[in-house]
Amino acid sequence: MMRTIIIIILSTVVLAEAKGQIQFSAGPGAGVNYAIHTAPNDVRFSRLDVLATAQLDMQFSRYLGALVWIDFYSDMSAKLKNNDYSYALAYLSLAPAVKFCIPGSPFYVYCGPGVGFRTRGRAKGVLYGVSDHAEAIPGMKVRVDVRIGAGYDIFLSRRLTLSPFAGFNAGLNDVADGSGWRAHALQAGIVLRCNIFK
């Protein structure tokens, strides 16, 4: 799926570049990541944490573009105790998305895949086969998700765009092999982009 989306984005970039329509902007952003975790036996836990992000926006026409997100977020940056265990997770993720602009409006919606690479994964307790002292979560995998969301482009000047956004990331695979533990997230924040070629 990710390969298909990348091919579509690259094909659109080539066509737009040939017509001289493409516009690039990029910049940093910040927000919040509300992690929602589900596990077997109706175990559920959640936490609100900080989201650090960067965004590349490629606008091909008035109606179509692409976004590339680079996110750093902690599903549990501080250990969250729930019964007899606690854990701490953090990911660095890359997420290309197709951007659909609503005609005559600064609103847009986006959708696409995401891949999260673990930067932290420690647990304490007996829930996922770890001991009573904190240690690495066994069998942790690269996180794969699908993302949908919406945003609003506020054009501050010819060069600067402020873009608040909100979205949902649905985890598609287990956090650790065979655990049945899935991680999802609600995210919201704001990005300040600079138009590169204007």
XYZ file of C-alpha atoms in Angstrom:
198
model
C 0.000 0.000 0.000
C 2.779 2.430 0.947
C 4.608 1.649 -2.303
C 1.485 2.425 -4.362
C 0.937 5.767 -2.591
C 4.593 6.749 -3.085
C 4.359 5.900 -6.809
C 1.176 7.999 -7.138
C 2.791 10.937 -5.329
C 5.975 10.768 -7.432
C 3.973 10.538 -10.685
C 1.928 13.575 -9.672
C 5.107 15.481 -8.759
C 6.613 14.811 -12.207
C 3.444 15.964 -13.998
C 3.067 19.071 -11.842
C 6.746 19.967 -12.216
C 6.424 19.688 -15.983
C 3.565 22.199 -15.890
C 5.380 24.485 -13.442
C 2.562 24.167 -10.897
C 4.244 22.521 -7.958
C 4.818 24.493 -4.748
C 6.923 23.318 -1.812
C 6.733 24.395 1.810
C 8.231 22.860 4.927
C 8.579 23.578 8.619
C 8.416 22.400 12.219
C 5.410 21.932 14.425
C 4.244 20.795 17.834
C 1.147 19.398 19.424
C -0.260 16.615 21.553
C -0.428 12.842 21.106
C -3.233 11.044 22.950
C -2.244 7.382 22.893
C -4.971 4.748 23.093
C -3.758 1.200 23.752
C -5.795 -1.991 23.631
C -4.705 -5.446 24.736
C -6.342 -8.857 25.322
C -8.816 -9.407 28.167
C -10.314 -5.924 27.657
C -7.186 -4.184 28.941
C -7.181 -0.525 27.853
C -4.932 2.363 28.789
C -4.220 5.831 27.473
C -2.046 8.868 28.028
C -1.668 12.430 26.747
C 1.865 13.391 25.697
C 3.818 15.925 23.653
C 4.142 15.566 19.857
C 7.116 17.030 17.972
C 6.645 17.058 14.208
C 7.882 18.444 10.899
C 5.900 18.671 7.683
C 6.725 18.887 3.994
C 3.825 20.122 1.859
C 3.882 19.655 -1.917
C 0.985 21.412 -3.627
C 0.359 20.139 -7.163
C -2.834 22.081 -7.903
C -5.563 23.998 -6.084
C -7.169 20.692 -5.133
C -4.414 18.099 -4.730
C -1.157 17.857 -2.837
C 0.974 15.592 -0.696
C 2.157 15.827 2.882
C 5.134 14.086 4.426
C 5.090 13.983 8.223
C 8.100 13.266 10.423
C 6.853 12.728 13.980
C 8.447 12.035 17.323
C 5.979 11.013 19.965
C 5.869 9.105 23.223
C 2.980 6.749 23.732
C 4.075 6.676 27.359
C 6.910 9.108 27.963
C 6.439 8.648 31.704
C 5.663 5.208 32.998
C 1.974 4.618 33.444
C 1.086 2.181 36.186
C -1.903 -0.036 35.560
C -2.406 -2.840 38.085
C 0.896 -4.751 38.230
C 2.900 -3.317 35.335
C 4.179 -0.105 33.805
C 5.779 0.703 30.465
C 7.320 3.490 28.387
C 7.214 3.669 24.560
C 8.462 6.249 22.069
C 8.552 6.264 18.260
C 10.049 8.237 15.391
C 7.712 7.937 12.416
C 7.568 8.782 8.722
C 4.157 9.227 7.125
C 3.469 10.238 3.495
C -0.125 11.284 2.841
C -2.308 12.484 -0.008
C -3.746 15.957 0.656
C -7.182 16.849 -0.732
C -7.938 20.585 -0.647
C -11.556 21.651 -0.373
C -12.385 23.970 -3.321
C -12.596 27.649 -2.373
C -11.543 26.950 1.216
C -8.306 26.740 3.237
C -9.529 23.431 4.731
C -7.922 20.159 3.640
C -8.159 16.483 4.511
C -5.369 13.925 4.313
C -4.900 10.158 4.435
C -1.984 7.775 4.092
C 0.215 5.166 5.772
C 2.747 5.641 8.550
C 5.764 3.687 9.774
C 7.031 4.157 13.340
C 10.523 3.152 14.445
C 10.935 2.414 18.157
C 13.242 4.761 20.048
C 12.194 3.513 23.473
C 10.428 0.387 24.698
C 10.732 -0.650 28.333
C 8.347 -2.360 30.703
C 8.099 -3.441 34.300
C 5.755 -6.195 35.437
C 4.560 -9.565 34.239
C 1.966 -8.710 31.587
C 4.148 -9.187 28.506
C 6.701 -11.659 29.791
C 9.059 -9.222 31.488
C 10.309 -9.374 35.055
C 9.638 -7.123 38.029
C 12.521 -4.818 37.118
C 12.369 -2.543 34.078
C 13.716 -4.115 30.886
C 13.238 -3.981 27.131
C 9.856 -5.171 25.874
C 10.562 -8.441 24.029
C 9.594 -8.773 20.374
C 8.826 -5.110 19.727
C 8.075 -4.443 16.067
C 8.138 -1.515 13.679
C 4.768 0.203 14.067
C 2.566 0.360 10.950
C -0.507 2.565 10.908
C -2.980 4.312 8.650
C -3.685 8.023 9.185
C -6.628 10.258 8.431
C -7.072 13.865 9.422
C -7.856 17.444 8.504
C -6.141 20.809 8.641
C -6.523 24.491 7.861
C -3.923 26.576 5.994
C -3.612 30.156 7.266
C -1.487 32.182 4.823
C 0.423 34.692 6.938
C 2.447 36.042 4.003
C 3.754 34.944 0.622
C 6.328 32.803 2.417
C 4.741 31.684 5.684
C 1.795 29.368 6.271
C 0.404 28.406 9.679
C -1.443 25.098 9.598
C -3.376 23.668 12.584
C -4.307 19.997 12.156
C -6.027 17.081 13.891
C -6.014 13.411 12.975
C -6.309 9.775 14.005
C -3.633 7.075 13.630
C -4.939 3.520 13.650
C -2.278 0.932 14.514
C -2.367 -2.035 12.132
C 0.037 -4.426 13.855
C 0.933 -5.582 17.358
C 3.339 -3.521 19.448
C 5.125 -6.785 20.359
C 5.041 -10.187 18.637
C 1.984 -12.241 19.545
C 0.826 -9.878 22.290
C -2.431 -8.663 20.728
C -1.400 -5.209 21.992
C -2.329 -2.412 19.552
C -1.413 1.273 19.761
C -3.628 4.003 18.290
C -3.418 7.774 18.677
C -5.366 10.997 18.376
C -3.082 13.869 17.402
C -3.561 17.621 17.181
C -1.148 20.481 16.740
C 0.104 23.290 14.559
C 2.841 23.561 11.924
C 4.616 26.701 10.663
C 5.749 26.146 7.065
C 7.990 28.306 4.892
C 7.331 28.362 1.147
C 10.641 27.301 -0.331
C 10.595 28.739 -3.848
C 8.607 31.962 -3.451
